[in-house]
CSV table of C-alpha atoms in Angstrom, one decimal:
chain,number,residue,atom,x,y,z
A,1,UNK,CA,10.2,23.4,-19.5
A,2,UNK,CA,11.8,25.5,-16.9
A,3,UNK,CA,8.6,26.7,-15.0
A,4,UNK,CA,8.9,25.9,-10.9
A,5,UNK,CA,7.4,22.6,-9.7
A,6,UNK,CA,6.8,22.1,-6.0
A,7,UNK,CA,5.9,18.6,-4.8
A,8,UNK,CA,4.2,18.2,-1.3
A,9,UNK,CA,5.0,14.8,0.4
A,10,UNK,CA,8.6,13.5,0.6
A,11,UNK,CA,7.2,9.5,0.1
A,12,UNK,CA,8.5,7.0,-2.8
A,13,UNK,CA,5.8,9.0,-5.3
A,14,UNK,CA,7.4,11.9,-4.8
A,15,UNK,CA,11.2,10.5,-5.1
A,16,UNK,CA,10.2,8.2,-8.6
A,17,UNK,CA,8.5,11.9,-9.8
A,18,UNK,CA,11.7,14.0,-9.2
A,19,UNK,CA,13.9,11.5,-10.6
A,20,UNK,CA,11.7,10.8,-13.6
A,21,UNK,CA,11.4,14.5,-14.0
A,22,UNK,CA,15.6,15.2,-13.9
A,23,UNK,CA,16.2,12.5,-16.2
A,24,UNK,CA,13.8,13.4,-18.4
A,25,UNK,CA,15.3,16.6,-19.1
A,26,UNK,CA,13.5,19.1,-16.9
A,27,UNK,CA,16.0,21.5,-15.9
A,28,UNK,CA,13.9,24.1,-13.9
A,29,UNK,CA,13.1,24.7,-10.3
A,30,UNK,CA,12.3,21.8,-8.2
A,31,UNK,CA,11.5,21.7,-4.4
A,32,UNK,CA,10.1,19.2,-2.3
A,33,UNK,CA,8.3,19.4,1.2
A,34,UNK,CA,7.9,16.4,3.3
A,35,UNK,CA,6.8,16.4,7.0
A,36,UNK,CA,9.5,13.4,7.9
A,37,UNK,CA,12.9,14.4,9.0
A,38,UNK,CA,13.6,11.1,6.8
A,39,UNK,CA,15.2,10.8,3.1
A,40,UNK,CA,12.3,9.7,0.9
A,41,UNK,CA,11.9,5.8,1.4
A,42,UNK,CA,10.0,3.1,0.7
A,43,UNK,CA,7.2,1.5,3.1
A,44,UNK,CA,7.4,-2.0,1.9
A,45,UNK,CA,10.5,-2.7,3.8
A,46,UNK,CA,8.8,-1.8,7.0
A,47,UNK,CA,6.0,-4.6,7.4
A,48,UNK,CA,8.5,-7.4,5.6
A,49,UNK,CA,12.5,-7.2,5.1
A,50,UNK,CA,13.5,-4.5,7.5
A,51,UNK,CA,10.8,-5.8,10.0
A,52,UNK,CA,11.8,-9.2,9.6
A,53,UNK,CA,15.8,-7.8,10.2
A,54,UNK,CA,17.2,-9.2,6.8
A,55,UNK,CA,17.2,-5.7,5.6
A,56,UNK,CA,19.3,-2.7,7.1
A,57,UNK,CA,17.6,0.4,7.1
A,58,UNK,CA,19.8,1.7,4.3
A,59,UNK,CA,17.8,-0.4,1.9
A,60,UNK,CA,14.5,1.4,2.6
A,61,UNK,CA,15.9,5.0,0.6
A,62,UNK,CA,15.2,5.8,-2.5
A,63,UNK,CA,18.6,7.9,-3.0
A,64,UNK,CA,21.0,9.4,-1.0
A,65,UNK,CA,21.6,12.7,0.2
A,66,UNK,CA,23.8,13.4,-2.5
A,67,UNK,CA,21.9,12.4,-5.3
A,68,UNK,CA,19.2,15.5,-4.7
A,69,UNK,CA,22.1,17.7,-4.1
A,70,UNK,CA,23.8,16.6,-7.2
A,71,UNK,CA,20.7,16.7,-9.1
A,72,UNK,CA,19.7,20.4,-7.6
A,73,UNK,CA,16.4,19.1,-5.9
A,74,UNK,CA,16.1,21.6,-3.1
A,75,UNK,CA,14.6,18.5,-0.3
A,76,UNK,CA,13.4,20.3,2.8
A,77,UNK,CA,12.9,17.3,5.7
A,78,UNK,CA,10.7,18.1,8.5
A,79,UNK,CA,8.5,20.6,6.6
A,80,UNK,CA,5.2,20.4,7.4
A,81,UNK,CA,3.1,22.3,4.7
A,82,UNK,CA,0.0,24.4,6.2
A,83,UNK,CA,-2.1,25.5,3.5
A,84,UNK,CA,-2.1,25.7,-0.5
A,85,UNK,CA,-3.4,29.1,-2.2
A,86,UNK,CA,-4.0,27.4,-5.8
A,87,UNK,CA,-5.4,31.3,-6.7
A,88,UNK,CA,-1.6,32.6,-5.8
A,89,UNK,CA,0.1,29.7,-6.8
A,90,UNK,CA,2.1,29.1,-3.2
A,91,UNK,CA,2.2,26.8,-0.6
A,92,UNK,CA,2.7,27.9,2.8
A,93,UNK,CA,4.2,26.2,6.3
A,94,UNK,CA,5.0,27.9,9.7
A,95,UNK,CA,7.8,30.4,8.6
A,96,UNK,CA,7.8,30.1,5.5
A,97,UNK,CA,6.3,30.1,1.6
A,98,UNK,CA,7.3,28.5,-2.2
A,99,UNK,CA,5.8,29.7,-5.0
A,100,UNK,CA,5.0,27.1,-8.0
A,101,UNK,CA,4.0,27.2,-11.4
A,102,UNK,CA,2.9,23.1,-11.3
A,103,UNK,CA,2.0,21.4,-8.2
A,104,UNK,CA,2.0,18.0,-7.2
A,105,UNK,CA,0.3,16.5,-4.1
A,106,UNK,CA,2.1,13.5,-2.7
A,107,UNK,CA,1.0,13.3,0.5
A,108,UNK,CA,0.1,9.7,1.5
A,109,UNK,CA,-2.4,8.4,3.8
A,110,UNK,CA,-2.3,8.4,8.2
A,111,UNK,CA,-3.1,5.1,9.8
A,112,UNK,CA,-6.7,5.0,10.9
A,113,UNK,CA,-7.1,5.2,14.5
A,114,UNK,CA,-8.4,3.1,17.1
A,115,UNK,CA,-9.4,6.0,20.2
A,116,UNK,CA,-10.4,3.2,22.6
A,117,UNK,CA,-7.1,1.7,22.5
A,118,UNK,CA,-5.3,5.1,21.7
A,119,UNK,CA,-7.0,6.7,25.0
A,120,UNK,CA,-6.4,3.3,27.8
A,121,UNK,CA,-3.3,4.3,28.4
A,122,UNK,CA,-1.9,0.5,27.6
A,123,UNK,CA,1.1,0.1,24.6
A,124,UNK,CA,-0.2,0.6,21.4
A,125,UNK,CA,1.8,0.8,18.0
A,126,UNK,CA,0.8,1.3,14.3
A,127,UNK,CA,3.0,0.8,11.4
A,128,UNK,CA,3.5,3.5,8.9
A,129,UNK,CA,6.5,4.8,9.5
A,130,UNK,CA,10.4,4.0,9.9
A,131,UNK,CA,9.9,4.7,13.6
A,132,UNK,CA,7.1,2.7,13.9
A,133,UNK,CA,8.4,-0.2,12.6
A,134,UNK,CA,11.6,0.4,14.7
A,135,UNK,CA,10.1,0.1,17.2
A,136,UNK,CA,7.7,-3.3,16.3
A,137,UNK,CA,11.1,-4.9,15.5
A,138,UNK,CA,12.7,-3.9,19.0
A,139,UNK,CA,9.9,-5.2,20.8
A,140,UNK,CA,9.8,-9.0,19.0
A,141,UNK,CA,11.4,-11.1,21.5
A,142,UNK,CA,11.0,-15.2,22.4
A,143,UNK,CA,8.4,-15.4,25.1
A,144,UNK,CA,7.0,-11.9,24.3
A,145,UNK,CA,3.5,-11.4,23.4
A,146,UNK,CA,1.3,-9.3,20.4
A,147,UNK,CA,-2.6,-8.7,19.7
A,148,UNK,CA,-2.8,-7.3,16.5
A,149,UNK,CA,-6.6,-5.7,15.5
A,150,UNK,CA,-6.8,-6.1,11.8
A,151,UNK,CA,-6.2,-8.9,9.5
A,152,UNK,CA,-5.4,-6.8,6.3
A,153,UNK,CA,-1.7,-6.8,4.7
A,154,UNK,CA,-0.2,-4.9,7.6
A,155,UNK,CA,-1.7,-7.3,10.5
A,156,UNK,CA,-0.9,-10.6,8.3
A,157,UNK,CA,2.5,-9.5,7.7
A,158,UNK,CA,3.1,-7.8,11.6
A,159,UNK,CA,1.8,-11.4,12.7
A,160,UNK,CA,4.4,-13.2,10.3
A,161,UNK,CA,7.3,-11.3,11.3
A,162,UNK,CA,6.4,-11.7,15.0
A,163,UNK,CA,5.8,-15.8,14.9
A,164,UNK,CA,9.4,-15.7,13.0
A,165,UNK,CA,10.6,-13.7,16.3
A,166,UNK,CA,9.3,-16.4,18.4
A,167,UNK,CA,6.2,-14.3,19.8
A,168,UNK,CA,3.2,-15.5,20.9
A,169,UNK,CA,0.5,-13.7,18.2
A,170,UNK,CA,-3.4,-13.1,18.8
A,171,UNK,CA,-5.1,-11.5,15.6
A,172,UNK,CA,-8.8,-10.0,16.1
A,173,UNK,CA,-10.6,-9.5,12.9
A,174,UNK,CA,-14.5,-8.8,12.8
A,175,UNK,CA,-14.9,-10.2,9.2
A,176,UNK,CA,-15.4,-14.0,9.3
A,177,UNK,CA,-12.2,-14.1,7.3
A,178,UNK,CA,-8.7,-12.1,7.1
A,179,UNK,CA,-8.6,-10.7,3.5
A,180,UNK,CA,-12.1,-11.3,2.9
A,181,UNK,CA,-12.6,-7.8,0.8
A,182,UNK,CA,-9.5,-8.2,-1.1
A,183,UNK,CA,-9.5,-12.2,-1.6
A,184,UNK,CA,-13.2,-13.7,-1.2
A,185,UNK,CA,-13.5,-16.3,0.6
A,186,UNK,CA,-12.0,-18.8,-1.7
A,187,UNK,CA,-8.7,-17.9,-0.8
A,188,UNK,CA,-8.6,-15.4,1.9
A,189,UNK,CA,-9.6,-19.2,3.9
A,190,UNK,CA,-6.1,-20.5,2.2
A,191,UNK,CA,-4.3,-17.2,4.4
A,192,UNK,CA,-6.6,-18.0,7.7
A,193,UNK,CA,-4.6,-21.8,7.4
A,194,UNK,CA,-1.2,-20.6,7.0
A,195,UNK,CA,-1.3,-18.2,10.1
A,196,UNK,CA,-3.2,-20.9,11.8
A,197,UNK,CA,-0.4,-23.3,10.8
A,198,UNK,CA,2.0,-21.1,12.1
A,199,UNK,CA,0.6,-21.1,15.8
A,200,UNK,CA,-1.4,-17.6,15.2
A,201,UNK,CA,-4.7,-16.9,17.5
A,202,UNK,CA,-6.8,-15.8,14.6
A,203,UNK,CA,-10.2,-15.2,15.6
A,204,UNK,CA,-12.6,-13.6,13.6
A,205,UNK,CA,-16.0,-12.3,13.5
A,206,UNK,CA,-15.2,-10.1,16.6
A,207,UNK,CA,-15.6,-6.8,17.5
A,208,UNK,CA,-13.6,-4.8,20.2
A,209,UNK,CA,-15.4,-3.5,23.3
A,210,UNK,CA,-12.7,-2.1,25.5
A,211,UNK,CA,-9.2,-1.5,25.9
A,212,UNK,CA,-7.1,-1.3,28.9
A,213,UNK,CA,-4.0,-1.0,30.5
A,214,UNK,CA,-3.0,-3.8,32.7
A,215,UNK,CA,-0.2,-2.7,34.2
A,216,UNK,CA,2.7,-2.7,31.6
A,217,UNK,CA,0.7,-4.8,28.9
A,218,UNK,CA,-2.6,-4.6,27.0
A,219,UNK,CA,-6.6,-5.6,27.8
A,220,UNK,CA,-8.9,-6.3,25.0
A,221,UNK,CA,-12.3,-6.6,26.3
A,222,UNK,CA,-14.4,-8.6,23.3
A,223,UNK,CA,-18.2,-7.7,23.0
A,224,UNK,CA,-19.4,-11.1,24.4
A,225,UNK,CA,-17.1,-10.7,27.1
A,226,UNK,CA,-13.9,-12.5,26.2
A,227,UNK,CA,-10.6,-11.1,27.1
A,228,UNK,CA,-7.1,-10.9,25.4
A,229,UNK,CA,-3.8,-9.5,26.7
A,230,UNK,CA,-0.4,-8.8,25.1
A,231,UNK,CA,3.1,-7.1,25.7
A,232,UNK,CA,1.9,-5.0,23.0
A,233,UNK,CA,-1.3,-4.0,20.8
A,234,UNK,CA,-0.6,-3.5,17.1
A,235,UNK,CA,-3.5,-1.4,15.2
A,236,UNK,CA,-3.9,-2.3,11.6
A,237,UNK,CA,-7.4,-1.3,10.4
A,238,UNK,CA,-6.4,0.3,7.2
A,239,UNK,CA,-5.4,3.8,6.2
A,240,UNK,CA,-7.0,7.0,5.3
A,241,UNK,CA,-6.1,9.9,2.8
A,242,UNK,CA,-4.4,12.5,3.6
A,243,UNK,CA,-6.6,15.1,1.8
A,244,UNK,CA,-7.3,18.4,4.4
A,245,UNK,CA,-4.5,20.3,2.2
A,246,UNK,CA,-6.7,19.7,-0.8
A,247,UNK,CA,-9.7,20.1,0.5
A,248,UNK,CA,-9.3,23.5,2.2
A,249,UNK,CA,-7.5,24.6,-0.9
A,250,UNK,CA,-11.0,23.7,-3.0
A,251,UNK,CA,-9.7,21.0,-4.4
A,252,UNK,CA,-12.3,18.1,-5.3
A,253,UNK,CA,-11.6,15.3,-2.9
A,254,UNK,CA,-14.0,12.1,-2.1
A,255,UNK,CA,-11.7,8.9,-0.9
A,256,UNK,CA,-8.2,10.7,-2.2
A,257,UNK,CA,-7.9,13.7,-4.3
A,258,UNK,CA,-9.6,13.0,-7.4
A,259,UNK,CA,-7.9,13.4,-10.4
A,260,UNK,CA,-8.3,12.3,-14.0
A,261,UNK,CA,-6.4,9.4,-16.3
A,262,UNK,CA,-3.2,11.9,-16.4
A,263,UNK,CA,-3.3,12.3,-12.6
A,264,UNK,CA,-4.5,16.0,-13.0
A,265,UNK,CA,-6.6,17.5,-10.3
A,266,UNK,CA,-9.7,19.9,-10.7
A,267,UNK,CA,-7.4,22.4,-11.0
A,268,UNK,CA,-5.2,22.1,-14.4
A,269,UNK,CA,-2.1,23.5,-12.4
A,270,UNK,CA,-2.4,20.5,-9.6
A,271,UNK,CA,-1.9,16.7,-9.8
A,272,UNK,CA,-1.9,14.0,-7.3
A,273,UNK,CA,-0.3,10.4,-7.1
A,274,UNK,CA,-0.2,7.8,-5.0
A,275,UNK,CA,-1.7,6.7,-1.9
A,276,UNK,CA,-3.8,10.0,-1.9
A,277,UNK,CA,-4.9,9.8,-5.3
A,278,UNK,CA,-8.1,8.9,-6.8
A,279,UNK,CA,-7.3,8.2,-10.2
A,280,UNK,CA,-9.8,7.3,-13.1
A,281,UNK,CA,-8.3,4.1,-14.5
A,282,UNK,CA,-9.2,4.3,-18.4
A,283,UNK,CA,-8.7,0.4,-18.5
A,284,UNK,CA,-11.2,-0.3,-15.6
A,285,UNK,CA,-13.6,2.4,-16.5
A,286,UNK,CA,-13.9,3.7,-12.8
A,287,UNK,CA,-11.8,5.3,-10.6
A,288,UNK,CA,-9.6,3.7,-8.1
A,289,UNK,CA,-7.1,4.5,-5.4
A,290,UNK,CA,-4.3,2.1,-4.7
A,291,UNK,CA,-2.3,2.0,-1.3
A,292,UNK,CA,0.3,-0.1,-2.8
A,293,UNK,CA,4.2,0.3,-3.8
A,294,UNK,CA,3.5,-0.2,-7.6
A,295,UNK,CA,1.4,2.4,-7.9
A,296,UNK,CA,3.3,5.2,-6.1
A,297,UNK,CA,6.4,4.3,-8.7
A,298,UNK,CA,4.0,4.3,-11.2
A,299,UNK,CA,1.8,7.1,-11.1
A,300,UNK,CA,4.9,9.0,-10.2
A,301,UNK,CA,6.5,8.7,-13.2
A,302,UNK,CA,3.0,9.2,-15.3
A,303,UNK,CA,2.7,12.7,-12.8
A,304,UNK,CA,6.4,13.4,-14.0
A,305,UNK,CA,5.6,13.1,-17.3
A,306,UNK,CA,2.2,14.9,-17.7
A,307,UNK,CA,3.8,17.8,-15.4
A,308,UNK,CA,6.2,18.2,-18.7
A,309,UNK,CA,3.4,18.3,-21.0
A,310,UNK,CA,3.4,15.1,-22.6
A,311,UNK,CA,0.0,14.1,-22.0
A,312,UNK,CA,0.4,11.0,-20.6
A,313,UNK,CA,-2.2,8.8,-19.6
A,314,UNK,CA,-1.8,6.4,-16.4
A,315,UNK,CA,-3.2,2.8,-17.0
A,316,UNK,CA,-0.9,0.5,-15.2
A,317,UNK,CA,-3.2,-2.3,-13.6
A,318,UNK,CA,-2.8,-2.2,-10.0
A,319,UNK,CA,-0.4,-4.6,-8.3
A,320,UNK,CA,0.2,-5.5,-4.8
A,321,UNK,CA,2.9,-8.3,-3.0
A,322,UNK,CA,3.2,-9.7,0.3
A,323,UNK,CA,5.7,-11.6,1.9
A,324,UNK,CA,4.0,-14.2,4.9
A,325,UNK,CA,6.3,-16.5,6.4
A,326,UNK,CA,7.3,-19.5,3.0
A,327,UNK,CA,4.5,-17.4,1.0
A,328,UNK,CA,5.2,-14.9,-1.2
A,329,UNK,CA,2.0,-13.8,-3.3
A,330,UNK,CA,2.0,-11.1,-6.2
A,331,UNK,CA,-1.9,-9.9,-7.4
A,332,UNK,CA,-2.7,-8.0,-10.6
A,333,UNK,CA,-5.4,-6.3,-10.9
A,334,UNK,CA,-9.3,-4.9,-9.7
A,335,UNK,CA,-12.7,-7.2,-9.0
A,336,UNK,CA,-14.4,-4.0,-8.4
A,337,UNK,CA,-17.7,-2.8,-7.3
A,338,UNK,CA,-19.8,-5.4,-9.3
A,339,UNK,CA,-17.6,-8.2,-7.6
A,340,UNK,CA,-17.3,-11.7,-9.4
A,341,UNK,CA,-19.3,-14.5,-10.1
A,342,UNK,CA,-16.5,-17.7,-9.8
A,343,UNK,CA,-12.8,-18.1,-8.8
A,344,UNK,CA,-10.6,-20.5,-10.7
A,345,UNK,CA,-7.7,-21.9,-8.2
A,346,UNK,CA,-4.9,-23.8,-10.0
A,347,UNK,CA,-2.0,-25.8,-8.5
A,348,UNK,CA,-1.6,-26.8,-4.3
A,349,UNK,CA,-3.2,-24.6,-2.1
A,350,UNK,CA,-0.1,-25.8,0.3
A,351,UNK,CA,2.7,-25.0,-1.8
A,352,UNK,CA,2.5,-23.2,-5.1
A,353,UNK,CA,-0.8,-22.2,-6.7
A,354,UNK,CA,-2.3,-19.6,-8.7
A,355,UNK,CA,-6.0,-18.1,-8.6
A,356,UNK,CA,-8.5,-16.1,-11.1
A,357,UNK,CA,-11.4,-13.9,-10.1
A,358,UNK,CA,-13.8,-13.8,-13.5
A,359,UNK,CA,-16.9,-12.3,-14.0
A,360,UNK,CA,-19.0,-13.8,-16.9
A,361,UNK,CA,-15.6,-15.3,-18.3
A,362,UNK,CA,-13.7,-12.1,-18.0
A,363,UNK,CA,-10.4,-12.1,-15.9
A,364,UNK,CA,-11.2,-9.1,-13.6
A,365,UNK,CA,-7.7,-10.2,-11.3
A,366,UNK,CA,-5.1,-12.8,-10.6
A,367,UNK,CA,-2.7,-13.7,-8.6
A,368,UNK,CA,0.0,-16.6,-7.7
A,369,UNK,CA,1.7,-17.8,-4.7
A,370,UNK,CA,5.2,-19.1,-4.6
A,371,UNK,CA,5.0,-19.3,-8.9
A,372,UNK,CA,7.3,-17.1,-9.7
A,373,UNK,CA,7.1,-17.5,-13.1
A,374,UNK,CA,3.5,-17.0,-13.1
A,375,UNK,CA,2.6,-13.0,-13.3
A,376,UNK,CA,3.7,-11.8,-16.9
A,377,UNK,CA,1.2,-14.4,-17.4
A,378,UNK,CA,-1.6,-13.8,-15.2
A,379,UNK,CA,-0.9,-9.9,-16.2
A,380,UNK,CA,-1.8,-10.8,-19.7
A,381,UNK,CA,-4.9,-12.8,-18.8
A,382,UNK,CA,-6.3,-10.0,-16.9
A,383,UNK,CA,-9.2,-7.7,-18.6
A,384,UNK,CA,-9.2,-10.9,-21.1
A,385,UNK,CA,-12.3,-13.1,-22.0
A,386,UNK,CA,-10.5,-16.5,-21.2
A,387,UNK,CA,-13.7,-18.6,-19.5
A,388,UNK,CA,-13.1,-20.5,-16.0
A,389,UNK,CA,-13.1,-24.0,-17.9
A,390,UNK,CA,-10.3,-22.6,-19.7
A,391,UNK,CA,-8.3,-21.6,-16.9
A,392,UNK,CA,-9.2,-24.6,-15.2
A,393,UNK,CA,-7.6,-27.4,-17.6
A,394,UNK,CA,-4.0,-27.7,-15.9
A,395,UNK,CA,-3.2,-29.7,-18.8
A,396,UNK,CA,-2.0,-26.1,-20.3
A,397,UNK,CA,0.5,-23.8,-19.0
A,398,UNK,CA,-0.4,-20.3,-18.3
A,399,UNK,CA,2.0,-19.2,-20.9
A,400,UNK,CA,-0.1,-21.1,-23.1
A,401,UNK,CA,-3.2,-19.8,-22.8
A,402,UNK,CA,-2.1,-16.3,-22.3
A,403,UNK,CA,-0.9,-16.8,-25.9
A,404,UNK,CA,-4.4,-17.5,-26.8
A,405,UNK,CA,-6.1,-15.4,-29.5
């Protein structure tokens, strides 16, 4: 194959698809178009190692300069594409045009805002970016202060990193629970008793009035009338697609770009992957769009692969980690729309555990904490009709009743 391929977004997605495509073989044109003056890197980094300051910054890159030099990838930083004419085949920015034969959209997702706290005026930081998480890290300090508005992944693991820096840490969520979507209650209570452990303010079941400046720090005003200040005020209320490139190039778009089980578009000569993509997942039998490092290495590579004609079809379950002060936790898998009816938890809830979502006796998603032995098991289990009482006798080892027939 040596038609052109043009990838849009300079993220991990796009670094895994370049790579996978070189090594494969592919010897023809290959530009890339990111809006970051940055080396294609990886997020993860930025809410745990590098955030934390074990890491260096160096850690975060995919490759070096000189590996897409060496490897004839023409990477232009700090380009920010304007439109797509899929008709033409081109893709246009301010001064500028590429032509393609294949396209692939990599273009990630943008914090969602908070315009209250956006418009007061008082210090407000997301996390998304290297710079962003620059400058969380400078401003962790003994004594200092953070309100964090979210307890997802990003506020949880903003929160940790802070109470390692010796800050004092308020977290407003308006669910009754951090995690609730993601976990259930069963164990997003287990994550509500480890921040609490840790000396966080989590208090949930609120919702945000106001924000002000007070002088150098930030007001939240609570409906009810409660107030909470901080040095800073860290938004982490999820992420949306970036899409308005597709969409305005009549792409078919609803939550990500929606493409099929081989990451193709509506139109044959497009794909998508990662955060922006809204994949049909052939094991699941639905779509799905994951915000999560696993994915963007995988559906790169799938994207990679279909682009060269090989038909590929991407069915990786999806997979998330977190690192949260002594807990790390990996999760495999998708309850879904239908939710589930009973959740198996084996082991300490204080130490090392592992825990089942099922529906009717199928494993819909697993996960362990601190058992690191645990996921080639619980990835096995999962999409299996195992039974909670199953899973429940601890007088068997995962490994053994993965190897159930």
């Amino acid at each position: 194959m040596t038609d052109t391929v043009v990838i849009v977004g300079a993220g991990l997605a796009a670094a895994t698809a370049v790579t996978e495509l070189r090594e494969s073989g592919f010897d023809g044109p290959l530009h890339v178009l990111g809006d970051e003056q940055h080396l294609p890197y990886e997020r993860p980094p930025l809410s745990k190692g590098y955030l934390l300051d074990n890491d260096e910054l160096a850690t975060v890159f995919v490759h070096d300069a000189a590996w897409y030099a060496d490897h004839d990838v023409d990477l232009r930083q700090g380009t920010t594409v304007t439109a797509l004419d899929p008709a033409a085949h081109v893709v246009r920015w301010d001064g500028g045009e590429q032509s393609y034969d294949k396209l692939l959209l990599t273009t990630g997702a943008s914090p969602r805002r908070l315009p209250e706290a956006d418009r007061s005026g008082a210090p407000v930081s997301y996390l998304r970016t290297i710079e962003d998480s620059s400058r969380l890290k400078q401003s962790f300090a003994e004594g200092r202060s953070v309100v964090v508005v979210g307890g997802g992944w990003i506020g949880l693991e903003v929160a940790s990193a802070a109470r390692d820096a010796g800050v004092e840490v308020t977290v407003l969520e308006s669910q009754t629970l951090p995690l609730l979507g993601v976990l259930g209650p069963e164990v997003a209570r287990i994550f509500a008793d480890l921040h609490r452990a840790h000396e966080v303010d989590l208090r949930t079941g609120v919702r945000i009035a106001a924000v002000e400046q007070d002088g150098p720090r930030a007001l939240v005003r609570l409906e009810g009338g409660a107030t909470v200040s901080g040095d800073l005020l860290v938004v982490g209320v999820g992420v949306e697609p970036r899409v308005s490139l597709a969409r305005a190039a009549g792409l078919a778009t609803d939550n990500g770009i929606l493409v099929d089980e081989h990451l193709v578009s509506s139109d044959p000569d497009v794909l998508a992957a990662g955060d922006v993509a809204n994949a049909f997942h052939p094991v699941l039998g639905r779509r799905v769009r994951v915000e999560h490092w696993d994915t963007a290495i995988g559906q790169g590579r799938a994207a990679a692969l279909s682009l060269l004609g090989n038909g590929t079809t991407y069915d990786r379950l999806p997979y998330f980690f977190t690192d949260q002060y002594d807990l790390g936790m990996e999760y495999v898998g998708s309850v879904g729309p239908d939710g589930y009816d009973e959740v198996v938890l084996r082991g300490s809830r204080t130490s090392s555990f592992t825990a089942f979502w099922l529906l009717d006796g199928r494993v819909l998603a697993g996960m362990h904490a601190n058992d690191w032995d645990a996921i080639d098991h619980i990835r096995a289990l999962v999409g299996r009709q195992v039974g909670a009482e199953t899973l429940r006798d601890e007088g068997r080892t995962l490994e053994q009743i993965a190897g159930l027939s």
